[in-house]
């Protein structure tokens, strides 16, 4: 476990695997629980390390080994991404999952040696009235102290068993405080368009969906790829918002090998 201090004073706990030096994958998880509750990125990091590359899976600010109390605003999460990337030392590919894709897009210009962006099922253009209106409603619940209502509003349209799983966490419902960066970032990216953040990147951008996914995800990936200077839309083995770790490790290894060349 590596512990990294951010420019804004937060301490981030990071699971790091693989050899030092060379390019690394930095996983940016979306809204949810702490790192330990979602084994997929950690398993992918382990498999990527077996392929000779470094991988880092941080706890998001306000979760798990990156404990912090109260609302977590967007700038604190972007500072954490930049600090962990800097601590890794070499070229870094940001691997966003779900709403973590929006954070990766906003954080990409803070990574001097960006090896690429891998964006798994970014939930853009998924809300009937648009992400800015959706997020404004969620934020009203948070600001009013109705944290459970905020979670229900945040997860509108998602399977109800996902909310049931969240209720088992001792951090429920305060865990929604660590979702503020996600909602803010999604609203910003959708309002300004992904191209505002991707068109100027020299690094490759991979917008990826699983073989089984929710309606609209493949179309969103195609639009994201089209907005990037070097974008592609791809499908990998995976189902219902989770990738298959071996397949993702193989794809990341190919991307990072390109950074070495």
PDB file of C-alpha atoms in Angstrom:
ATOM      1  CA  UNK A   1       0.000   0.000   0.000  1.00  0.00           C
ATOM      2  CA  UNK A   2       1.342   3.399  -1.029  1.00  0.00           C
ATOM      3  CA  UNK A   3       0.085   6.561   0.655  1.00  0.00           C
ATOM      4  CA  UNK A   4       0.130   9.784  -1.353  1.00  0.00           C
ATOM      5  CA  UNK A   5      -0.452  13.323  -0.103  1.00  0.00           C
ATOM      6  CA  UNK A   6      -2.312  15.587  -2.513  1.00  0.00           C
ATOM      7  CA  UNK A   7      -1.759  19.291  -3.123  1.00  0.00           C
ATOM      8  CA  UNK A   8      -4.989  19.969  -1.219  1.00  0.00           C
ATOM      9  CA  UNK A   9      -3.937  18.011   1.856  1.00  0.00           C
ATOM     10  CA  UNK A  10      -5.829  14.740   1.387  1.00  0.00           C
ATOM     11  CA  UNK A  11      -4.052  11.427   1.941  1.00  0.00           C
ATOM     12  CA  UNK A  12      -4.840   8.756  -0.633  1.00  0.00           C
ATOM     13  CA  UNK A  13      -4.294   5.046  -0.067  1.00  0.00           C
ATOM     14  CA  UNK A  14      -3.196   3.285  -3.253  1.00  0.00           C
ATOM     15  CA  UNK A  15      -2.828  -0.412  -4.006  1.00  0.00           C
ATOM     16  CA  UNK A  16       0.207  -0.651  -6.306  1.00  0.00           C
ATOM     17  CA  UNK A  17       1.353  -3.709  -8.225  1.00  0.00           C
ATOM     18  CA  UNK A  18       4.092  -4.414 -10.743  1.00  0.00           C
ATOM     19  CA  UNK A  19       7.657  -3.220 -11.308  1.00  0.00           C
ATOM     20  CA  UNK A  20       8.718   0.367 -10.736  1.00  0.00           C
ATOM     21  CA  UNK A  21       9.579   2.444 -13.751  1.00  0.00           C
ATOM     22  CA  UNK A  22       7.951   2.403 -17.131  1.00  0.00           C
ATOM     23  CA  UNK A  23       4.307   3.093 -17.932  1.00  0.00           C
ATOM     24  CA  UNK A  24       1.489   2.378 -15.500  1.00  0.00           C
ATOM     25  CA  UNK A  25      -2.289   2.104 -15.461  1.00  0.00           C
ATOM     26  CA  UNK A  26      -4.102   4.250 -12.907  1.00  0.00           C
ATOM     27  CA  UNK A  27      -7.668   3.111 -12.259  1.00  0.00           C
ATOM     28  CA  UNK A  28     -10.264   5.823 -11.612  1.00  0.00           C
ATOM     29  CA  UNK A  29     -13.309   4.150 -10.099  1.00  0.00           C
ATOM     30  CA  UNK A  30     -16.796   5.600 -10.318  1.00  0.00           C
ATOM     31  CA  UNK A  31     -19.500   6.150  -7.733  1.00  0.00           C
ATOM     32  CA  UNK A  32     -19.821   3.256  -5.328  1.00  0.00           C
ATOM     33  CA  UNK A  33     -18.134   1.792  -2.293  1.00  0.00           C
ATOM     34  CA  UNK A  34     -14.495   1.566  -1.265  1.00  0.00           C
ATOM     35  CA  UNK A  35     -11.862  -0.213  -3.354  1.00  0.00           C
ATOM     36  CA  UNK A  36     -12.094  -3.470  -1.374  1.00  0.00           C
ATOM     37  CA  UNK A  37     -15.805  -3.839  -2.196  1.00  0.00           C
ATOM     38  CA  UNK A  38     -15.123  -3.960  -5.952  1.00  0.00           C
ATOM     39  CA  UNK A  39     -12.443  -6.572  -6.696  1.00  0.00           C
ATOM     40  CA  UNK A  40     -12.456  -6.141 -10.492  1.00  0.00           C
ATOM     41  CA  UNK A  41      -9.893  -3.285 -10.754  1.00  0.00           C
ATOM     42  CA  UNK A  42      -7.596  -4.952  -8.196  1.00  0.00           C
ATOM     43  CA  UNK A  43      -7.732  -8.265 -10.047  1.00  0.00           C
ATOM     44  CA  UNK A  44      -7.044  -6.470 -13.320  1.00  0.00           C
ATOM     45  CA  UNK A  45      -4.078  -4.708 -11.712  1.00  0.00           C
ATOM     46  CA  UNK A  46      -2.693  -8.058 -10.509  1.00  0.00           C
ATOM     47  CA  UNK A  47      -2.984  -9.550 -13.995  1.00  0.00           C
ATOM     48  CA  UNK A  48      -1.418  -6.469 -15.578  1.00  0.00           C
ATOM     49  CA  UNK A  49       1.515  -6.740 -13.161  1.00  0.00           C
ATOM     50  CA  UNK A  50       1.974 -10.353 -14.292  1.00  0.00           C
ATOM     51  CA  UNK A  51       2.354  -8.981 -17.811  1.00  0.00           C
ATOM     52  CA  UNK A  52       5.220  -6.766 -16.640  1.00  0.00           C
ATOM     53  CA  UNK A  53       3.459  -3.429 -16.158  1.00  0.00           C
ATOM     54  CA  UNK A  54       2.681  -1.302 -13.126  1.00  0.00           C
ATOM     55  CA  UNK A  55      -0.877  -0.697 -11.981  1.00  0.00           C
ATOM     56  CA  UNK A  56      -2.384   1.486  -9.257  1.00  0.00           C
ATOM     57  CA  UNK A  57      -5.856   1.232  -7.709  1.00  0.00           C
ATOM     58  CA  UNK A  58      -6.522   4.127  -5.295  1.00  0.00           C
ATOM     59  CA  UNK A  59      -9.374   4.458  -2.895  1.00  0.00           C
ATOM     60  CA  UNK A  60     -11.294   7.536  -3.953  1.00  0.00           C
ATOM     61  CA  UNK A  61     -11.077  10.494  -1.550  1.00  0.00           C
ATOM     62  CA  UNK A  62     -13.566   9.903   1.246  1.00  0.00           C
ATOM     63  CA  UNK A  63     -13.563   6.111   0.918  1.00  0.00           C
ATOM     64  CA  UNK A  64     -11.679   3.216   2.498  1.00  0.00           C
ATOM     65  CA  UNK A  65      -7.967   3.938   2.894  1.00  0.00           C
ATOM     66  CA  UNK A  66      -8.480   7.531   1.686  1.00  0.00           C
ATOM     67  CA  UNK A  67     -10.763   8.499   4.536  1.00  0.00           C
ATOM     68  CA  UNK A  68     -12.110  12.039   4.698  1.00  0.00           C
ATOM     69  CA  UNK A  69     -15.297  13.415   6.185  1.00  0.00           C
ATOM     70  CA  UNK A  70     -17.985  15.643   4.745  1.00  0.00           C
ATOM     71  CA  UNK A  71     -18.636  16.589   1.118  1.00  0.00           C
ATOM     72  CA  UNK A  72     -15.778  15.931  -1.321  1.00  0.00           C
ATOM     73  CA  UNK A  73     -15.720  18.516  -4.089  1.00  0.00           C
ATOM     74  CA  UNK A  74     -14.443  17.830  -7.605  1.00  0.00           C
ATOM     75  CA  UNK A  75     -11.122  19.648  -7.251  1.00  0.00           C
ATOM     76  CA  UNK A  76     -10.038  17.360  -4.396  1.00  0.00           C
ATOM     77  CA  UNK A  77     -10.543  14.259  -6.533  1.00  0.00           C
ATOM     78  CA  UNK A  78      -8.715  15.756  -9.519  1.00  0.00           C
ATOM     79  CA  UNK A  79      -5.830  16.686  -7.198  1.00  0.00           C
ATOM     80  CA  UNK A  80      -5.746  13.085  -5.990  1.00  0.00           C
ATOM     81  CA  UNK A  81      -5.542  11.726  -9.534  1.00  0.00           C
ATOM     82  CA  UNK A  82      -2.674  14.098 -10.336  1.00  0.00           C
ATOM     83  CA  UNK A  83      -0.806  13.258  -7.125  1.00  0.00           C
ATOM     84  CA  UNK A  84      -1.021   9.495  -7.624  1.00  0.00           C
ATOM     85  CA  UNK A  85       0.043   9.799 -11.272  1.00  0.00           C
ATOM     86  CA  UNK A  86       3.028  11.890 -10.220  1.00  0.00           C
ATOM     87  CA  UNK A  87       3.992   9.342  -7.550  1.00  0.00           C
ATOM     88  CA  UNK A  88       4.003   6.535 -10.123  1.00  0.00           C
ATOM     89  CA  UNK A  89       6.832   8.306 -11.893  1.00  0.00           C
ATOM     90  CA  UNK A  90       6.415   7.201 -15.508  1.00  0.00           C
ATOM     91  CA  UNK A  91       3.880   7.549 -18.300  1.00  0.00           C
ATOM     92  CA  UNK A  92       0.369   6.911 -16.970  1.00  0.00           C
ATOM     93  CA  UNK A  93      -2.782   5.654 -18.661  1.00  0.00           C
ATOM     94  CA  UNK A  94      -5.970   6.629 -16.826  1.00  0.00           C
ATOM     95  CA  UNK A  95      -8.557   3.845 -16.754  1.00  0.00           C
ATOM     96  CA  UNK A  96     -11.981   5.264 -15.940  1.00  0.00           C
ATOM     97  CA  UNK A  97     -14.937   3.134 -14.913  1.00  0.00           C
ATOM     98  CA  UNK A  98     -18.472   4.514 -15.309  1.00  0.00           C
ATOM     99  CA  UNK A  99     -18.598   8.047 -13.848  1.00  0.00           C
ATOM    100  CA  UNK A 100     -14.841   7.707 -13.275  1.00  0.00           C
ATOM    101  CA  UNK A 101     -14.573   8.228 -17.038  1.00  0.00           C
ATOM    102  CA  UNK A 102     -15.679  11.837 -16.628  1.00  0.00           C
ATOM    103  CA  UNK A 103     -13.102  12.323 -13.867  1.00  0.00           C
ATOM    104  CA  UNK A 104     -10.424  10.829 -16.129  1.00  0.00           C
ATOM    105  CA  UNK A 105     -11.394  13.208 -18.934  1.00  0.00           C
ATOM    106  CA  UNK A 106     -11.173  16.237 -16.655  1.00  0.00           C
ATOM    107  CA  UNK A 107      -7.939  15.021 -15.058  1.00  0.00           C
ATOM    108  CA  UNK A 108      -6.107  14.067 -18.250  1.00  0.00           C
ATOM    109  CA  UNK A 109      -4.508  17.482 -18.781  1.00  0.00           C
ATOM    110  CA  UNK A 110      -2.927  17.244 -15.309  1.00  0.00           C
ATOM    111  CA  UNK A 111      -0.844  14.200 -16.336  1.00  0.00           C
ATOM    112  CA  UNK A 112       2.319  15.468 -18.110  1.00  0.00           C
ATOM    113  CA  UNK A 113       3.195  11.999 -19.459  1.00  0.00           C
ATOM    114  CA  UNK A 114      -0.267  10.740 -20.395  1.00  0.00           C
ATOM    115  CA  UNK A 115      -0.047   7.318 -22.048  1.00  0.00           C
ATOM    116  CA  UNK A 116      -3.743   7.131 -22.850  1.00  0.00           C
ATOM    117  CA  UNK A 117      -7.313   7.193 -21.621  1.00  0.00           C
ATOM    118  CA  UNK A 118      -9.354   4.013 -21.349  1.00  0.00           C
ATOM    119  CA  UNK A 119     -12.997   4.848 -20.658  1.00  0.00           C
ATOM    120  CA  UNK A 120     -15.249   1.945 -19.684  1.00  0.00           C
ATOM    121  CA  UNK A 121     -18.956   2.608 -20.241  1.00  0.00           C
ATOM    122  CA  UNK A 122     -19.079   6.336 -19.560  1.00  0.00           C
ATOM    123  CA  UNK A 123     -22.720   7.119 -18.632  1.00  0.00           C
ATOM    124  CA  UNK A 124     -23.082  10.204 -20.809  1.00  0.00           C
ATOM    125  CA  UNK A 125     -26.406  11.168 -22.430  1.00  0.00           C
ATOM    126  CA  UNK A 126     -28.193   8.588 -20.285  1.00  0.00           C
ATOM    127  CA  UNK A 127     -30.549  10.948 -18.427  1.00  0.00           C
ATOM    128  CA  UNK A 128     -33.825  12.068 -20.058  1.00  0.00           C
ATOM    129  CA  UNK A 129     -33.335  15.724 -19.065  1.00  0.00           C
ATOM    130  CA  UNK A 130     -29.542  15.639 -19.345  1.00  0.00           C
ATOM    131  CA  UNK A 131     -26.764  15.185 -16.791  1.00  0.00           C
ATOM    132  CA  UNK A 132     -26.714  18.841 -15.632  1.00  0.00           C
ATOM    133  CA  UNK A 133     -30.408  18.739 -14.616  1.00  0.00           C
ATOM    134  CA  UNK A 134     -30.015  15.273 -13.062  1.00  0.00           C
ATOM    135  CA  UNK A 135     -27.021  16.397 -11.026  1.00  0.00           C
ATOM    136  CA  UNK A 136     -28.711  19.612  -9.898  1.00  0.00           C
ATOM    137  CA  UNK A 137     -31.516  17.482  -8.436  1.00  0.00           C
ATOM    138  CA  UNK A 138     -29.078  15.166  -6.639  1.00  0.00           C
ATOM    139  CA  UNK A 139     -27.100  18.102  -5.308  1.00  0.00           C
ATOM    140  CA  UNK A 140     -30.251  19.699  -3.889  1.00  0.00           C
ATOM    141  CA  UNK A 141     -30.817  16.558  -1.805  1.00  0.00           C
ATOM    142  CA  UNK A 142     -27.212  16.596  -0.570  1.00  0.00           C
ATOM    143  CA  UNK A 143     -27.288  20.273   0.337  1.00  0.00           C
ATOM    144  CA  UNK A 144     -30.562  19.729   2.221  1.00  0.00           C
ATOM    145  CA  UNK A 145     -29.041  16.886   4.246  1.00  0.00           C
ATOM    146  CA  UNK A 146     -31.256  14.234   2.607  1.00  0.00           C
ATOM    147  CA  UNK A 147     -28.397  11.850   1.811  1.00  0.00           C
ATOM    148  CA  UNK A 148     -30.520   8.757   1.245  1.00  0.00           C
ATOM    149  CA  UNK A 149     -32.729  10.741  -1.125  1.00  0.00           C
ATOM    150  CA  UNK A 150     -29.588  11.889  -2.914  1.00  0.00           C
ATOM    151  CA  UNK A 151     -28.483   8.283  -3.459  1.00  0.00           C
ATOM    152  CA  UNK A 152     -31.892   7.276  -4.809  1.00  0.00           C
ATOM    153  CA  UNK A 153     -31.869  10.278  -7.161  1.00  0.00           C
ATOM    154  CA  UNK A 154     -28.289   9.584  -8.236  1.00  0.00           C
ATOM    155  CA  UNK A 155     -29.100   5.982  -9.148  1.00  0.00           C
ATOM    156  CA  UNK A 156     -32.266   6.691 -11.090  1.00  0.00           C
ATOM    157  CA  UNK A 157     -32.766   4.063 -13.786  1.00  0.00           C
ATOM    158  CA  UNK A 158     -30.215   1.673 -12.277  1.00  0.00           C
ATOM    159  CA  UNK A 159     -31.116  -1.830 -11.051  1.00  0.00           C
ATOM    160  CA  UNK A 160     -32.735  -1.579  -7.564  1.00  0.00           C
ATOM    161  CA  UNK A 161     -30.483  -4.328  -6.219  1.00  0.00           C
ATOM    162  CA  UNK A 162     -27.549  -1.943  -6.629  1.00  0.00           C
ATOM    163  CA  UNK A 163     -29.108   0.382  -4.062  1.00  0.00           C
ATOM    164  CA  UNK A 164     -29.836  -2.606  -1.811  1.00  0.00           C
ATOM    165  CA  UNK A 165     -26.139  -3.484  -1.920  1.00  0.00           C
ATOM    166  CA  UNK A 166     -25.188   0.059  -0.939  1.00  0.00           C
ATOM    167  CA  UNK A 167     -27.497  -0.112   2.075  1.00  0.00           C
ATOM    168  CA  UNK A 168     -25.330  -2.893   3.530  1.00  0.00           C
ATOM    169  CA  UNK A 169     -22.364  -0.517   3.863  1.00  0.00           C
ATOM    170  CA  UNK A 170     -21.693   1.069   7.252  1.00  0.00           C
ATOM    171  CA  UNK A 171     -20.938   4.259   5.298  1.00  0.00           C
ATOM    172  CA  UNK A 172     -24.503   4.462   3.938  1.00  0.00           C
ATOM    173  CA  UNK A 173     -25.827   7.076   3.255  1.00  0.00           C
ATOM    174  CA  UNK A 174     -22.849   9.405   3.912  1.00  0.00           C
ATOM    175  CA  UNK A 175     -20.937   7.675   1.110  1.00  0.00           C
ATOM    176  CA  UNK A 176     -22.798   9.936  -1.325  1.00  0.00           C
ATOM    177  CA  UNK A 177     -20.463  12.734  -0.234  1.00  0.00           C
ATOM    178  CA  UNK A 178     -17.697  10.999  -2.235  1.00  0.00           C
ATOM    179  CA  UNK A 179     -19.954  10.916  -5.302  1.00  0.00           C
ATOM    180  CA  UNK A 180     -20.004  14.691  -5.623  1.00  0.00           C
ATOM    181  CA  UNK A 181     -16.982  14.685  -7.972  1.00  0.00           C
ATOM    182  CA  UNK A 182     -18.690  12.090 -10.182  1.00  0.00           C
ATOM    183  CA  UNK A 183     -21.935  13.993 -10.608  1.00  0.00           C
ATOM    184  CA  UNK A 184     -20.153  17.315 -11.052  1.00  0.00           C
ATOM    185  CA  UNK A 185     -17.806  15.867 -13.673  1.00  0.00           C
ATOM    186  CA  UNK A 186     -20.589  14.151 -15.629  1.00  0.00           C
ATOM    187  CA  UNK A 187     -22.567  17.397 -15.718  1.00  0.00           C
ATOM    188  CA  UNK A 188     -19.527  19.389 -16.885  1.00  0.00           C
ATOM    189  CA  UNK A 189     -18.498  16.923 -19.596  1.00  0.00           C
ATOM    190  CA  UNK A 190     -22.018  16.566 -20.962  1.00  0.00           C
ATOM    191  CA  UNK A 191     -22.654  20.328 -20.891  1.00  0.00           C
ATOM    192  CA  UNK A 192     -19.386  21.239 -22.605  1.00  0.00           C
ATOM    193  CA  UNK A 193     -19.111  18.011 -24.698  1.00  0.00           C
ATOM    194  CA  UNK A 194     -16.315  15.412 -24.443  1.00  0.00           C
ATOM    195  CA  UNK A 195     -14.468  17.058 -27.299  1.00  0.00           C
ATOM    196  CA  UNK A 196     -13.708  20.050 -25.099  1.00  0.00           C
ATOM    197  CA  UNK A 197     -11.459  17.762 -23.056  1.00  0.00           C
ATOM    198  CA  UNK A 198     -10.368  15.131 -25.591  1.00  0.00           C
ATOM    199  CA  UNK A 199      -9.833  16.898 -28.911  1.00  0.00           C
ATOM    200  CA  UNK A 200      -6.490  18.340 -27.838  1.00  0.00           C
ATOM    201  CA  UNK A 201      -5.006  15.139 -26.412  1.00  0.00           C
ATOM    202  CA  UNK A 202      -2.100  13.570 -28.251  1.00  0.00           C
ATOM    203  CA  UNK A 203      -2.572  10.295 -26.364  1.00  0.00           C
ATOM    204  CA  UNK A 204      -4.953   7.571 -27.581  1.00  0.00           C
ATOM    205  CA  UNK A 205      -8.486   7.473 -26.181  1.00  0.00           C
ATOM    206  CA  UNK A 206     -10.250   4.098 -26.028  1.00  0.00           C
ATOM    207  CA  UNK A 207     -13.992   4.205 -25.346  1.00  0.00           C
ATOM    208  CA  UNK A 208     -14.878   0.655 -24.336  1.00  0.00           C
ATOM    209  CA  UNK A 209     -18.091  -1.237 -23.650  1.00  0.00           C
ATOM    210  CA  UNK A 210     -18.818  -4.792 -22.601  1.00  0.00           C
ATOM    211  CA  UNK A 211     -20.315  -7.458 -24.843  1.00  0.00           C
ATOM    212  CA  UNK A 212     -23.459  -7.219 -22.704  1.00  0.00           C
ATOM    213  CA  UNK A 213     -24.322  -3.705 -21.663  1.00  0.00           C
ATOM    214  CA  UNK A 214     -27.111  -1.218 -21.049  1.00  0.00           C
ATOM    215  CA  UNK A 215     -28.925   0.620 -23.849  1.00  0.00           C
ATOM    216  CA  UNK A 216     -27.106   3.700 -25.047  1.00  0.00           C
ATOM    217  CA  UNK A 217     -23.638   2.739 -23.813  1.00  0.00           C
ATOM    218  CA  UNK A 218     -22.298   1.669 -27.224  1.00  0.00           C
ATOM    219  CA  UNK A 219     -23.632   4.853 -28.823  1.00  0.00           C
ATOM    220  CA  UNK A 220     -22.024   6.955 -26.086  1.00  0.00           C
ATOM    221  CA  UNK A 221     -18.681   5.190 -26.619  1.00  0.00           C
ATOM    222  CA  UNK A 222     -18.830   5.875 -30.354  1.00  0.00           C
ATOM    223  CA  UNK A 223     -19.554   9.558 -29.744  1.00  0.00           C
ATOM    224  CA  UNK A 224     -16.719   9.860 -27.223  1.00  0.00           C
ATOM    225  CA  UNK A 225     -14.264   8.204 -29.610  1.00  0.00           C
ATOM    226  CA  UNK A 226     -15.329  10.501 -32.440  1.00  0.00           C
ATOM    227  CA  UNK A 227     -14.698  13.564 -30.249  1.00  0.00           C
ATOM    228  CA  UNK A 228     -11.065  12.629 -29.530  1.00  0.00           C
ATOM    229  CA  UNK A 229      -8.114  13.399 -31.757  1.00  0.00           C
ATOM    230  CA  UNK A 230      -6.999   9.765 -31.523  1.00  0.00           C
ATOM    231  CA  UNK A 231     -10.117   7.933 -30.415  1.00  0.00           C
ATOM    232  CA  UNK A 232     -11.450   4.449 -31.009  1.00  0.00           C
ATOM    233  CA  UNK A 233     -14.563   2.668 -29.761  1.00  0.00           C
ATOM    234  CA  UNK A 234     -14.077  -0.958 -28.798  1.00  0.00           C
ATOM    235  CA  UNK A 235     -15.932  -3.890 -27.268  1.00  0.00           C
ATOM    236  CA  UNK A 236     -14.348  -6.220 -24.718  1.00  0.00           C
ATOM    237  CA  UNK A 237     -15.668  -9.224 -22.822  1.00  0.00           C
ATOM    238  CA  UNK A 238     -17.729  -7.986 -19.905  1.00  0.00           C
ATOM    239  CA  UNK A 239     -21.295  -7.754 -18.722  1.00  0.00           C
ATOM    240  CA  UNK A 240     -23.547  -5.181 -17.061  1.00  0.00           C
ATOM    241  CA  UNK A 241     -21.033  -2.458 -16.411  1.00  0.00           C
ATOM    242  CA  UNK A 242     -18.095  -4.702 -15.373  1.00  0.00           C
ATOM    243  CA  UNK A 243     -15.207  -5.766 -17.574  1.00  0.00           C
ATOM    244  CA  UNK A 244     -13.601  -9.216 -17.620  1.00  0.00           C
ATOM    245  CA  UNK A 245     -10.233  -8.758 -15.873  1.00  0.00           C
ATOM    246  CA  UNK A 246      -8.096 -10.888 -18.200  1.00  0.00           C
ATOM    247  CA  UNK A 247      -9.440  -9.180 -21.298  1.00  0.00           C
ATOM    248  CA  UNK A 248      -8.903  -5.717 -19.828  1.00  0.00           C
ATOM    249  CA  UNK A 249      -5.392  -6.609 -18.639  1.00  0.00           C
ATOM    250  CA  UNK A 250      -4.511  -7.764 -22.160  1.00  0.00           C
ATOM    251  CA  UNK A 251      -5.854  -4.550 -23.703  1.00  0.00           C
ATOM    252  CA  UNK A 252      -4.054  -2.340 -21.185  1.00  0.00           C
ATOM    253  CA  UNK A 253      -0.815  -4.244 -21.739  1.00  0.00           C
ATOM    254  CA  UNK A 254      -1.028  -3.519 -25.478  1.00  0.00           C
ATOM    255  CA  UNK A 255      -1.693   0.149 -24.788  1.00  0.00           C
ATOM    256  CA  UNK A 256       1.189   0.478 -22.330  1.00  0.00           C
ATOM    257  CA  UNK A 257       3.534  -1.427 -24.640  1.00  0.00           C
ATOM    258  CA  UNK A 258       2.813   1.255 -27.230  1.00  0.00           C
ATOM    259  CA  UNK A 259       3.837   3.886 -24.690  1.00  0.00           C
ATOM    260  CA  UNK A 260       7.165   2.076 -24.225  1.00  0.00           C
ATOM    261  CA  UNK A 261       7.794   2.164 -27.978  1.00  0.00           C
TER     262      UNK A 261
END
